[in-house]
């Protein structure tokens, strides 16, 4: 009787043994095939991980596999190792990792009939590549010569200012890999960025079977594209973070664009960083990986520049914009202590907006806060619009007359009068994009104003329509959140005004300055990309702050080095490794009690170099009626932390907790 060991999507750190179905003998070549097996009273899809000689269970206790699914080639061995790494590193059950990274269509017992016809993509006219700039050439030659000399794994940090032609470097690398018969994986942080890059890649490599993978594809399309990657017909896979788990038998190059972007971090289930997993995958496969950004994450920057340890990444730099005569925009600070703001806007910015209107150029007003106002208040009794379920305010959305919680999704109609005292004069406090839009409409009645935020661009379709409008010059002034800051080329845009940036300078999250700098640098990068020079105006009460000073000089290295020095002194990442245990329950006491029990594990003191902090309520303690608390674990050594977590994880699973308590462990948390 042949034993088949199967990985299943269950939250247990073990596999399950079955007997081979009658009349079917599996061979080692079948490891990695999907199988349908009985589990409890249902059936499940699993993956064959082994054909062991013995089972811990007697044969009569084992059930039989119902069917071996041979519609796909087996999942390759390096895909197994990738899942194993993630399960171990992120403390997740291996079976869950393996099955949950398959597209839904391949996990289902009764998959819908695959449509036979494959939508034939328009083949764009083949585009001729530009002649490389000196800096692009230097970067490429470095990677090529490393590859010819040693081959194998190497990580590159391509630090290039916005518009320096990083994408062109990626395209040349893709060309090399394709010519060598390899597959390429291109990761981008956001679905919104895929169409642009997709168009450029498709135009350059019309025959490479470019395929995309992201969460907005239909189940059928995702399954089809994933399958094409596995069977090798897709030579280029372009996708968001989930695409890092695509099996690619001939993988020869990984590119992670905008590598600093927080969207690479998965925020539920297995909380992985696709960028970090990508580096592991490249190392494991022995191939080059290129991480590109104008504002690299401080982790990557430290890896590429720390001179005390042998640099782990090779730094490649593009200092100049690629298009001849395109210069970086002039960045100016507007001291809002000296100048009284009118509805949140300074006279300097208003005049600059007026000038652009006269010249027929585009402007962008950047404010990272959507809605009309962050809160509604009663001036008579002090009532403010609080969310009943969260420790947060309800945001006023005047466009559709709603109050909304941005944390739990609760919403209600805007009250006509104060709910506590009946006063009719209730006032919005503070400003969001909708309010700035309204203010601008009043000031510039002749201007065509377009608001771009998650409310106006809910779907990819809406987003694409907005981008098209901007490109066609159908808008004079854009009002937008960070959505607009990323990777877009708007040729007529010559002015960017940034509002409300100061809030991040003194936020309690010590990563806030890093994010602010990246956002402002990216948004500044939108101005003046073609022949028209750009100008950036930042309204601030702290013009002498070093962050803004570095920004004015476009000096990312100065900013990054200063931040790293602070991090080192404070003992923060990347000079320490962290994990966070979080618990949430209807009662805060239950959440804290769970963490206290976890912390009290007597063996914990036996782990040198691992520090467990006290359990504390989270900064926003209540969300959607759950009270949340967290416990930080820290170590100067990644290995020591991993060793501890592996043992501690087993203990956590045995802690008795109230039924409504939920907990998770996050490795390398980004938010606190
Ligand atoms: P990045 O990704 O660094 O922001 P892109 O790759 O999008 O920059 O390039 C910015 C602009 O410069 C694009 O319009 C691109 O076509 C152009 N470009 C890139 N490389 C060159 C080159 N070598 N010569 C001329 N134009 C180039
Ligand atoms: Zn009132
Ligand atoms: Zn809420």
XYZ file of C-alpha atoms and ligand atoms in Angstrom:
701
model
C 0.000 0.000 0.000
C 1.589 3.259 -1.087
C 1.592 6.176 1.330
C 1.075 9.687 -0.008
C 1.982 12.605 2.256
C -0.108 15.657 1.555
C 0.045 19.343 2.530
C -3.387 20.727 3.378
C -4.693 24.166 4.139
C -5.211 23.683 7.875
C -3.682 25.701 10.721
C -1.525 22.840 11.977
C 2.212 22.404 11.681
C 1.979 18.962 10.095
C 1.234 17.065 6.908
C -1.368 14.338 6.404
C -0.867 10.770 5.199
C -3.186 9.049 2.751
C -3.100 5.911 0.675
C -2.644 6.128 -3.075
C -5.929 5.702 -4.947
C -6.617 2.191 -6.152
C -4.908 1.459 -9.434
C -2.666 4.531 -9.328
C 1.004 4.330 -8.390
C 2.799 7.589 -7.796
C 6.471 8.121 -8.510
C 8.925 10.705 -7.256
C 8.109 12.731 -10.372
C 4.575 13.162 -9.045
C 5.655 15.039 -5.942
C 4.198 18.506 -6.337
C 0.953 17.364 -7.967
C -2.361 18.409 -6.547
C -4.647 15.776 -5.092
C -8.226 15.676 -3.900
C -8.520 14.011 -0.512
C -11.264 13.366 2.040
C -10.884 15.496 5.155
C -13.413 15.231 7.961
C -16.773 15.269 6.250
C -15.573 17.244 3.249
C -13.000 16.980 0.513
C -9.954 19.223 0.199
C -7.325 20.003 -2.379
C -3.801 19.293 -1.211
C -0.313 19.037 -2.648
C 1.797 15.866 -2.574
C 4.956 16.611 -0.596
C 6.405 13.130 -0.138
C 5.907 9.417 -0.779
C 7.261 8.054 2.494
C 7.976 4.377 3.215
C 6.267 4.521 6.567
C 3.493 6.389 8.252
C 2.967 6.974 11.956
C -0.512 5.628 11.366
C -1.493 2.060 10.583
C -2.655 1.568 6.967
C -6.209 0.758 8.062
C -6.414 4.183 9.730
C -5.521 5.942 6.514
C -8.031 7.093 3.959
C -7.350 7.038 0.248
C -6.630 9.915 -2.038
C -9.764 10.490 -4.135
C -7.984 11.711 -7.236
C -4.545 12.738 -8.413
C -4.913 15.888 -10.497
C -2.613 15.785 -13.480
C -3.943 18.850 -15.253
C -0.846 20.829 -14.234
C 2.839 20.002 -14.146
C 4.021 19.272 -10.591
C 5.056 22.271 -8.505
C 8.837 22.544 -8.722
C 11.234 21.827 -5.869
C 12.372 25.432 -5.500
C 8.751 26.469 -5.002
C 8.614 24.005 -2.088
C 11.730 25.516 -0.585
C 10.257 29.001 -0.970
C 7.141 27.937 0.935
C 9.260 26.192 3.553
C 11.323 29.302 4.072
C 8.228 31.486 4.470
C 6.557 29.063 6.851
C 9.653 28.952 9.048
C 10.501 32.634 8.851
C 6.984 33.964 9.341
C 5.898 31.238 11.773
C 3.044 30.045 9.573
C 1.833 26.450 9.057
C 3.527 25.101 5.929
C 0.415 23.494 4.479
C -1.459 26.760 4.823
C 1.366 28.651 3.115
C 1.522 26.215 0.223
C -2.175 25.962 -0.469
C -3.048 29.594 0.184
C -0.513 30.809 -2.377
C -2.224 28.811 -5.142
C -4.786 30.739 -7.180
C -8.313 30.070 -5.944
C -9.235 28.174 -9.093
C -6.666 25.494 -8.294
C -7.682 25.161 -4.669
C -11.300 24.449 -5.310
C -12.924 21.051 -5.348
C -15.269 21.971 -8.179
C -13.387 24.491 -10.290
C -15.527 26.372 -12.792
C -15.049 25.238 -16.381
C -12.087 27.091 -17.770
C -13.047 29.155 -20.748
C -11.183 27.815 -23.731
C -10.672 31.045 -25.593
C -7.763 33.058 -24.371
C -8.271 36.748 -24.813
C -5.797 37.740 -27.459
C -3.955 40.789 -26.263
C -3.369 43.581 -28.708
C 0.166 43.263 -29.955
C 1.569 46.750 -29.702
C 3.922 48.099 -32.289
C 7.430 47.051 -31.377
C 9.196 49.923 -29.756
C 12.828 50.760 -30.378
C 14.841 51.192 -27.225
C 16.535 54.537 -26.576
C 20.283 54.854 -26.471
C 21.370 54.366 -22.886
C 22.725 57.190 -20.788
C 26.203 56.823 -19.412
C 24.852 56.036 -15.937
C 22.399 53.444 -17.216
C 25.162 51.804 -19.166
C 27.478 51.675 -16.159
C 24.773 50.040 -14.049
C 23.981 47.477 -16.720
C 27.579 46.635 -17.408
C 28.177 46.043 -13.749
C 25.358 43.529 -13.514
C 26.313 41.874 -16.782
C 29.966 41.491 -15.856
C 29.147 40.103 -12.394
C 26.890 37.630 -14.088
C 29.501 36.576 -16.616
C 32.198 36.211 -13.988
C 30.419 34.434 -11.176
C 26.826 33.976 -12.149
C 24.749 33.112 -9.146
C 23.006 35.204 -6.570
C 23.679 38.868 -6.218
C 21.406 41.626 -4.947
C 21.574 45.097 -6.456
C 20.063 48.259 -5.127
C 19.373 50.512 -8.103
C 19.040 53.947 -6.574
C 17.908 56.331 -9.289
C 16.161 59.682 -8.980
C 12.657 59.867 -10.432
C 12.881 59.877 -14.218
C 16.442 58.584 -14.275
C 15.461 55.642 -16.436
C 15.380 52.773 -13.959
C 12.673 51.107 -15.997
C 14.895 51.183 -19.057
C 17.575 49.389 -17.040
C 15.038 46.742 -16.034
C 14.013 46.291 -19.663
C 17.595 45.708 -20.792
C 18.080 43.169 -18.021
C 14.868 41.439 -19.045
C 16.172 41.303 -22.598
C 19.369 39.595 -21.431
C 17.509 37.067 -19.314
C 15.069 36.210 -22.097
C 17.940 35.763 -24.537
C 19.507 33.321 -22.091
C 16.268 31.310 -22.056
C 15.237 32.376 -18.562
C 11.968 33.583 -17.084
C 11.698 36.968 -15.400
C 9.628 38.066 -12.437
C 8.826 41.800 -12.170
C 7.195 42.959 -8.953
C 5.437 46.293 -8.575
C 3.805 47.553 -5.388
C 0.357 48.382 -6.713
C -2.158 47.160 -9.197
C -2.513 50.761 -10.302
C 1.042 50.693 -11.553
C 0.753 47.502 -13.556
C -0.962 48.868 -16.697
C 1.781 51.407 -17.352
C 4.643 48.996 -16.931
C 2.698 46.263 -18.672
C 2.339 48.488 -21.725
C 6.045 49.290 -21.771
C 7.128 45.691 -21.334
C 4.646 44.434 -23.919
C 5.811 47.039 -26.412
C 9.407 45.954 -25.965
C 8.867 42.204 -25.874
C 5.734 41.479 -27.887
C 6.475 37.762 -28.134
C 7.539 36.988 -24.586
C 4.169 35.795 -23.333
C 3.948 38.598 -20.801
C 1.466 37.691 -18.144
C 0.251 39.580 -15.121
C -0.767 38.435 -11.671
C -2.585 40.601 -9.185
C -5.641 40.466 -7.009
C -7.995 42.272 -9.363
C -7.854 39.578 -12.024
C -10.825 37.258 -12.236
C -10.296 33.845 -10.716
C -10.169 32.287 -14.170
C -7.619 34.786 -15.493
C -5.390 34.399 -12.481
C -5.473 30.639 -12.738
C -4.720 30.805 -16.446
C -1.775 33.181 -16.000
C -0.374 31.221 -13.104
C -0.577 28.073 -15.158
C 1.269 29.763 -18.024
C 4.049 30.688 -15.617
C 4.312 27.130 -14.335
C 4.284 25.482 -17.754
C 6.830 27.970 -19.027
C 4.752 29.579 -21.764
C 4.874 32.907 -19.923
C 8.466 34.177 -19.981
C 7.750 37.424 -18.139
C 5.492 37.600 -15.107
C 4.512 41.057 -13.895
C 2.661 41.250 -10.641
C 1.989 42.600 -7.186
C 3.210 41.011 -3.957
C 1.243 37.790 -4.300
C 3.101 37.072 -7.561
C 6.264 36.328 -5.583
C 4.863 32.821 -5.012
C 4.396 32.035 -8.704
C 6.213 28.830 -9.623
C 8.709 29.650 -12.384
C 10.777 26.688 -13.515
C 13.241 28.799 -15.548
C 13.415 31.836 -13.291
C 16.587 33.803 -14.042
C 15.971 37.357 -12.804
C 13.811 39.151 -10.249
C 13.161 42.890 -10.337
C 11.388 44.674 -7.490
C 10.362 48.165 -8.569
C 9.696 50.856 -5.922
C 11.185 48.444 -3.439
C 10.605 50.825 -0.517
C 6.840 50.675 -0.917
C 4.856 49.422 2.083
C 2.419 47.668 -0.267
C 4.924 44.835 -0.566
C 3.962 43.940 2.967
C 1.000 41.629 3.364
C -1.167 42.906 6.220
C -3.175 39.823 7.135
C -2.825 36.060 7.128
C 0.860 35.374 6.666
C 2.331 38.852 7.066
C 5.199 38.523 4.629
C 7.271 41.149 2.880
C 7.321 40.289 -0.824
C 10.577 42.195 -1.198
C 12.311 40.187 1.499
C 10.885 36.937 0.187
C 12.129 37.931 -3.273
C 15.669 38.332 -1.968
C 15.473 34.919 -0.336
C 14.125 33.409 -3.535
C 16.906 34.899 -5.641
C 19.538 33.630 -3.219
C 17.996 30.212 -3.127
C 17.856 29.994 -6.936
C 21.270 31.546 -7.374
C 20.126 34.396 -9.615
C 20.452 38.195 -9.616
C 17.808 40.425 -8.088
C 17.477 44.156 -8.673
C 15.702 46.355 -6.133
C 14.941 49.756 -7.613
C 13.807 53.014 -6.025
C 14.362 56.757 -5.875
C 13.939 56.477 -2.111
C 15.075 53.024 -1.012
C 13.901 51.577 2.280
C 16.411 52.247 5.023
C 16.876 48.489 5.392
C 18.008 48.181 1.783
C 20.079 51.349 1.974
C 21.925 50.002 5.005
C 22.489 46.698 3.212
C 24.043 48.533 0.296
C 26.079 51.171 2.095
C 27.084 50.019 5.570
C 30.866 50.028 5.402
C 31.475 48.128 8.631
C 30.174 44.864 7.286
C 30.831 43.666 3.747
C 27.995 45.238 1.773
C 25.275 42.715 1.177
C 23.828 44.564 -1.792
C 25.688 46.238 -4.621
C 24.712 49.892 -4.942
C 24.104 51.240 -8.455
C 23.294 54.918 -8.798
C 21.497 57.016 -11.404
C 21.871 60.675 -10.440
C 20.555 62.393 -13.541
C 17.249 62.337 -15.334
C 17.429 60.298 -18.506
C 15.696 62.697 -20.859
C 18.102 65.368 -22.081
C 17.552 68.695 -20.313
C 14.934 67.313 -17.952
C 16.010 68.614 -14.601
C 14.839 67.792 -11.123
C 12.250 70.301 -9.901
C 13.169 73.225 -7.672
C 11.842 72.462 -4.187
C 10.891 75.369 -1.914
C 9.620 75.593 1.611
C 6.816 77.988 2.429
C 7.011 79.079 6.051
C 3.399 79.023 7.217
C 4.340 80.740 10.484
C 5.052 83.898 8.542
C 2.208 83.742 6.104
C -1.408 83.434 7.112
C -3.097 80.620 5.243
C -6.357 81.181 3.402
C -8.459 78.034 3.741
C -5.290 76.044 4.217
C -3.504 77.504 1.196
C -0.671 80.035 1.226
C -0.572 83.098 -1.010
C 2.593 81.800 -2.665
C 0.911 78.552 -3.633
C -2.275 80.305 -4.793
C -0.253 82.650 -7.024
C 1.758 79.740 -8.435
C -1.487 77.884 -9.200
C -2.833 80.995 -10.949
C 0.302 81.221 -13.098
C 0.010 77.604 -14.202
C -3.600 78.193 -15.177
C -2.566 81.153 -17.331
C 0.156 79.134 -18.997
C -2.097 76.133 -19.562
C 0.044 73.849 -17.423
C -1.055 71.307 -14.836
C -0.700 71.543 -11.064
C -1.051 69.003 -8.308
C -2.062 69.762 -4.751
C -0.934 66.878 -2.583
C -2.629 66.126 0.705
C -2.555 62.711 2.225
C -5.970 62.847 3.804
C -9.132 61.928 1.994
C -12.629 63.097 2.825
C -13.824 66.649 3.416
C -12.665 67.058 7.010
C -11.171 64.578 9.487
C -13.870 65.304 12.070
C -17.157 67.099 12.627
C -17.547 69.129 15.837
C -20.180 70.967 17.822
C -18.934 74.354 18.945
C -21.641 74.618 21.632
C -21.087 71.406 23.638
C -17.802 69.996 22.347
C -19.320 66.916 20.701
C -17.075 65.391 18.058
C -17.915 62.697 15.538
C -16.418 59.546 17.060
C -16.704 56.056 15.709
C -18.738 53.925 18.148
C -16.625 50.885 17.344
C -13.117 52.365 17.162
C -10.886 54.724 19.065
C -11.034 57.012 16.054
C -13.022 59.892 14.577
C -15.587 59.631 11.836
C -14.418 61.469 8.749
C -16.793 63.881 7.058
C -17.434 62.989 3.403
C -19.475 65.887 2.158
C -19.568 64.700 -1.457
C -22.120 62.046 -0.521
C -23.232 63.414 2.844
C -21.760 60.644 4.992
C -19.673 60.279 8.104
C -17.247 57.398 7.666
C -14.767 55.522 9.793
C -11.601 54.870 7.806
C -10.676 52.000 10.108
C -13.732 49.757 10.345
C -15.888 50.962 7.466
C -18.782 52.121 9.668
C -20.785 54.943 8.096
C -23.900 57.016 8.692
C -25.666 60.128 7.389
C -24.294 63.500 8.409
C -26.539 64.681 11.251
C -28.384 67.977 10.736
C -27.805 69.036 14.308
C -25.556 68.039 17.181
C -26.709 64.625 18.461
C -26.100 65.624 22.099
C -27.305 69.241 22.398
C -29.304 69.873 19.256
C -27.179 72.812 18.145
C -27.550 73.267 14.379
C -24.187 74.903 13.897
C -21.922 71.869 13.671
C -18.603 72.496 11.963
C -16.049 70.479 10.034
C -12.612 70.704 11.586
C -9.415 70.361 9.543
C -9.108 69.650 5.832
C -9.151 66.680 3.517
C -8.924 66.431 -0.275
C -12.643 67.132 -0.809
C -12.445 70.380 1.107
C -9.322 71.529 -0.743
C -11.090 70.661 -3.959
C -14.022 72.862 -2.913
C -11.749 75.719 -1.855
C -9.892 75.620 -5.158
C -13.132 75.509 -7.132
C -14.202 78.712 -5.400
C -10.851 80.448 -5.953
C -10.403 79.344 -9.539
C -13.885 79.030 -10.981
C -12.469 78.721 -14.504
C -10.207 75.768 -13.626
C -11.011 72.130 -14.284
C -10.292 70.412 -10.985
C -9.896 66.676 -10.597
C -9.719 64.898 -7.275
C -7.796 61.636 -7.205
C -8.006 59.568 -4.042
C -9.394 56.230 -2.964
C -12.914 57.670 -3.001
C -12.771 58.918 -6.579
C -10.733 55.962 -7.847
C -12.381 53.002 -6.159
C -11.805 50.515 -8.954
C -9.002 50.028 -11.405
C -11.371 51.134 -14.193
C -12.108 54.431 -12.460
C -8.423 54.910 -11.803
C -7.494 54.301 -15.417
C -10.163 56.731 -16.559
C -8.750 59.394 -14.248
C -5.194 58.812 -15.436
C -6.360 59.097 -19.022
C -8.096 62.396 -18.271
C -4.921 63.734 -16.703
C -2.831 62.629 -19.664
C -5.226 64.173 -22.145
C -4.890 67.484 -20.348
C -8.548 67.388 -19.316
C -7.670 68.739 -15.872
C -5.877 71.897 -14.759
C -5.527 71.210 -11.061
C -5.268 67.774 -9.508
C -6.003 67.303 -5.843
C -4.748 63.990 -4.652
C -3.360 61.673 -2.034
C -0.295 59.475 -2.309
C -2.125 57.533 -5.002
C -0.891 60.195 -7.387
C 2.628 60.172 -6.022
C 3.634 56.828 -7.410
C 5.374 56.160 -10.674
C 3.238 58.242 -12.997
C 4.413 60.384 -15.797
C 2.232 63.470 -16.361
C 4.052 65.535 -18.980
C 2.122 68.778 -18.476
C 2.485 68.790 -14.719
C 4.839 71.565 -13.611
C 3.730 72.484 -10.090
C 3.281 70.417 -6.957
C 2.033 71.928 -3.713
C 2.284 69.771 -0.589
C -0.088 70.451 2.322
C -0.208 69.047 5.829
C 3.134 67.258 5.609
C 4.316 68.353 9.063
C 2.050 65.894 10.876
C 4.424 63.055 10.024
C 7.478 64.825 11.469
C 6.419 64.287 15.038
C 4.299 61.168 14.731
C 4.862 58.526 17.382
C 5.621 55.953 14.673
C 9.372 56.274 14.203
C 9.086 55.196 10.587
C 6.879 58.187 9.750
C 9.757 60.455 8.594
C 11.026 57.763 6.234
C 7.583 57.455 4.685
C 7.133 61.228 4.507
C 10.463 61.752 2.781
C 9.717 59.028 0.257
C 6.251 60.420 -0.447
C 7.419 63.990 -0.915
C 10.347 62.910 -3.066
C 8.056 60.766 -5.207
C 5.402 63.432 -5.519
C 8.056 66.031 -6.347
C 9.267 63.638 -9.016
C 5.952 64.050 -10.843
C 6.728 67.683 -11.656
C 8.670 68.738 -14.707
C 9.352 65.436 -16.344
C 9.601 66.616 -19.934
C 10.822 69.949 -21.287
C 8.839 72.036 -18.810
C 10.778 72.682 -15.603
C 8.999 71.770 -12.387
C 8.466 73.527 -9.094
C 7.544 72.055 -5.728
C 6.162 74.140 -2.848
C 5.976 72.589 0.593
C 3.868 74.362 3.209
C 5.450 73.865 6.612
C 5.796 75.347 10.059
C 9.242 73.776 10.394
C 11.145 74.875 7.310
C 14.506 74.345 9.011
C 13.790 70.681 9.712
C 16.633 68.518 8.279
C 14.149 66.347 6.408
C 12.973 69.306 4.331
C 16.524 70.599 3.945
C 17.585 67.267 2.421
C 14.520 67.309 0.208
C 15.365 70.744 -1.178
C 18.766 69.385 -2.183
C 17.252 66.139 -3.549
C 19.689 64.499 -1.223
C 18.310 61.091 -0.327
C 21.692 59.759 0.894
C 22.046 62.591 3.440
C 18.549 61.954 4.745
C 19.007 58.195 4.858
C 22.389 58.339 6.565
C 21.080 60.733 9.233
C 18.041 58.522 9.848
C 20.196 55.413 10.082
C 22.413 57.086 12.645
C 19.350 57.867 14.757
C 18.051 54.343 14.357
C 21.346 52.900 15.428
C 21.501 55.065 18.530
C 17.946 54.140 19.437
C 18.523 50.458 18.667
C 15.774 50.356 16.046
C 15.703 48.327 12.828
C 17.715 47.740 10.732
C 20.041 47.551 13.750
C 17.643 45.303 15.617
C 15.231 42.602 14.509
C 11.695 42.663 15.711
C 8.547 40.633 15.910
C 5.186 41.668 17.259
C 2.618 39.511 18.982
C -0.813 41.103 18.812
C -4.029 40.055 20.462
C -7.528 41.482 20.158
C -10.673 40.702 22.092
C -13.894 42.483 23.111
C -12.254 43.193 26.493
C -8.836 44.808 26.726
C -8.101 42.776 29.860
C -8.379 39.547 27.839
C -5.993 40.800 25.181
C -3.473 41.871 27.781
C -3.885 38.636 29.735
C -3.071 36.570 26.650
C 0.083 38.564 26.019
C 1.063 38.420 29.678
C 0.765 34.633 29.666
C 2.858 34.471 26.494
C 5.472 36.730 27.996
C 5.645 34.747 31.234
C 6.945 31.638 29.466
C 9.715 30.635 31.904
C 12.034 29.299 29.186
C 12.115 32.716 27.533
C 14.909 33.823 29.824
C 17.075 31.032 28.440
C 17.326 32.740 25.046
C 20.288 35.042 25.016
C 19.886 38.258 23.068
C 16.099 38.151 22.959
C 14.187 40.880 24.702
C 10.462 40.751 25.429
C 8.834 44.084 26.173
C 5.745 44.585 28.310
C 2.340 44.039 26.746
C 0.700 47.397 25.992
C -2.545 48.549 24.378
C -2.049 49.510 20.736
C -1.895 53.179 19.838
C -5.374 52.922 18.375
C -6.574 50.473 20.958
C -10.123 49.821 19.794
C -11.020 48.862 16.255
C -14.340 47.434 15.137
C -15.271 46.689 18.756
C -12.092 44.774 19.450
C -9.607 45.980 22.051
C -6.096 45.491 20.772
C -2.805 45.037 22.571
C 0.686 44.118 21.506
C 3.960 42.718 22.753
C 7.238 43.592 21.056
C 10.046 41.066 20.806
C 13.462 42.335 19.816
C 16.943 41.017 19.212
C 20.204 42.309 17.767
C 20.459 38.987 15.913
C 18.017 37.753 13.308
C 19.086 34.206 13.944
C 18.545 34.457 17.700
C 15.098 35.937 17.116
C 14.173 33.188 14.660
C 15.361 30.512 17.029
C 13.270 31.952 19.840
C 10.154 32.412 17.694
C 10.258 28.836 16.457
C 10.052 27.513 20.023
C 7.767 30.193 21.373
C 5.301 29.695 18.509
C 4.559 26.203 19.827
C 3.773 27.577 23.244
C 1.465 30.247 21.830
C -0.661 27.627 20.144
C -1.340 25.995 23.531
C -2.421 29.097 25.457
C -6.061 28.900 26.495
C -7.857 32.070 25.515
C -11.465 33.297 25.413
C -13.164 32.147 22.230
C -13.501 35.638 20.793
C -9.818 36.427 21.207
C -7.721 36.519 18.035
C -3.972 36.749 17.925
C -1.189 36.772 15.384
C 2.544 37.010 15.286
C 4.164 39.383 12.805
C 7.851 39.175 11.931
C 9.543 42.409 10.798
C 6.482 44.567 11.557
C 6.324 47.860 9.681
C 3.646 49.573 11.710
C 3.273 50.068 15.414
P 12.268 55.943 -13.627
O 11.692 54.557 -13.674
O 13.673 55.977 -13.104
O 11.397 56.966 -12.944
P 11.798 55.875 -16.444
O 12.453 54.604 -16.806
O 10.320 55.913 -16.379
O 12.422 56.456 -15.111
O 12.316 56.972 -17.471
C 11.876 58.306 -17.422
C 11.723 58.816 -18.834
O 12.991 58.829 -19.475
C 10.832 57.963 -19.691
O 10.039 58.796 -20.483
C 11.790 57.140 -20.515
O 11.248 56.796 -21.775
C 12.943 58.108 -20.691
N 14.242 57.440 -20.860
C 14.728 56.414 -20.143
N 15.975 56.102 -20.556
C 16.279 56.957 -21.551
C 17.434 57.146 -22.386
N 18.515 56.387 -22.229
N 17.384 58.129 -23.302
C 16.287 58.898 -23.434
N 15.180 58.776 -22.700
C 15.168 57.818 -21.762
Zn -23.540 69.938 20.795
Zn -14.628 52.519 13.196
